[in-house]
XYZ file of C-alpha atoms in Angstrom:
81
model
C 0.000 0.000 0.000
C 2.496 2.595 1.061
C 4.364 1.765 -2.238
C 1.227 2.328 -4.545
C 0.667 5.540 -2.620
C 4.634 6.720 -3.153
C 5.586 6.785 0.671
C 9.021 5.855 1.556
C 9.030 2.971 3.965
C 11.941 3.990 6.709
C 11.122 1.278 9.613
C 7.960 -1.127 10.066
C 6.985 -2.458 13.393
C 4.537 -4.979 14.133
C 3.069 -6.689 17.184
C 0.597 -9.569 17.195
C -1.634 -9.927 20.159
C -2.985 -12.922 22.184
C -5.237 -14.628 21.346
C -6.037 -12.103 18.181
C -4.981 -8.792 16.944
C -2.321 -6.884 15.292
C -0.810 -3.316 15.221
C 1.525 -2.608 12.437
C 3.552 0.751 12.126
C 5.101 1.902 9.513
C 7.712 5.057 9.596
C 7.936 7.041 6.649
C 10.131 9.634 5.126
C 6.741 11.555 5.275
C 5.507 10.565 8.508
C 3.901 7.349 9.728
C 0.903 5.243 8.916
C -0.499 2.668 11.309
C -2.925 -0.188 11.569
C -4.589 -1.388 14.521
C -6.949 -4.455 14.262
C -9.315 -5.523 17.178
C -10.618 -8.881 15.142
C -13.023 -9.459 18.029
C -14.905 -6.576 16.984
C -14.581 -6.859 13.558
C -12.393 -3.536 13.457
C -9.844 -2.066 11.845
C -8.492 1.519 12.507
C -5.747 3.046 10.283
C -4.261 6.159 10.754
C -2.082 8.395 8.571
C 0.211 11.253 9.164
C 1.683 12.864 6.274
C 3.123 15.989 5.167
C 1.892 15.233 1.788
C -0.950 18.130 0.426
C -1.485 15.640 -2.554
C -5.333 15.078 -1.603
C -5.270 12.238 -4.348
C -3.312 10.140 -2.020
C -5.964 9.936 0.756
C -8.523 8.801 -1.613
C -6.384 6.100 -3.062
C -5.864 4.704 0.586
C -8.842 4.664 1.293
C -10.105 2.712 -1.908
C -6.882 0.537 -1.261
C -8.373 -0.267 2.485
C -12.044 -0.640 0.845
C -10.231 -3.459 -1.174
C -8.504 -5.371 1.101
C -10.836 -5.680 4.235
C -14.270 -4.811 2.455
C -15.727 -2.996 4.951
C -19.613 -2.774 5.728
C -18.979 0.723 6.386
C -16.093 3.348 6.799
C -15.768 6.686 8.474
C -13.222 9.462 7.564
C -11.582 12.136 9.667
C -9.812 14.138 7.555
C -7.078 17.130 9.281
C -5.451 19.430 7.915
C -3.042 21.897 10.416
């Protein structure tokens, strides 16, 4: 994903939890994007910090996380500062 959306991967970090979950973090040149999963729940949260002001970036994350996990619904917080 973060190749697809031009981000340069610097570190990655990952933790699987007992008996189900997984966090994944992923450092970039431009910031950091992370994963959290709470299976249980049947929940994903992903959040992404950028720098970027390419706008065409979001959307192609977020139809690249449509894609993998088909979601039944999605909500999106957008920030700018």
């Amino acid at each position: 994903m973060c190749k697809k959306l031009h981000y340069h991967i610097v570190n990655k970090f990952q933790h699987k939890f007992e008996p189900q979950g997984a966090s994944i973090v992923f450092i970039l040149k431009e910031s950091h994007l992370a994963i959290h999963t709470w299976p249980e729940k049947r929940y994903v949260h992903l959040d992404l910090v950028t720098c970027s002001k390419d706008d065409l970036q979001s959307v192609v994350l977020i139809n690249e996380f449509v894609k993998i996990f088909s979601p039944k619904s999605t909500r999106v917080i957008k920030l700018k500062y």
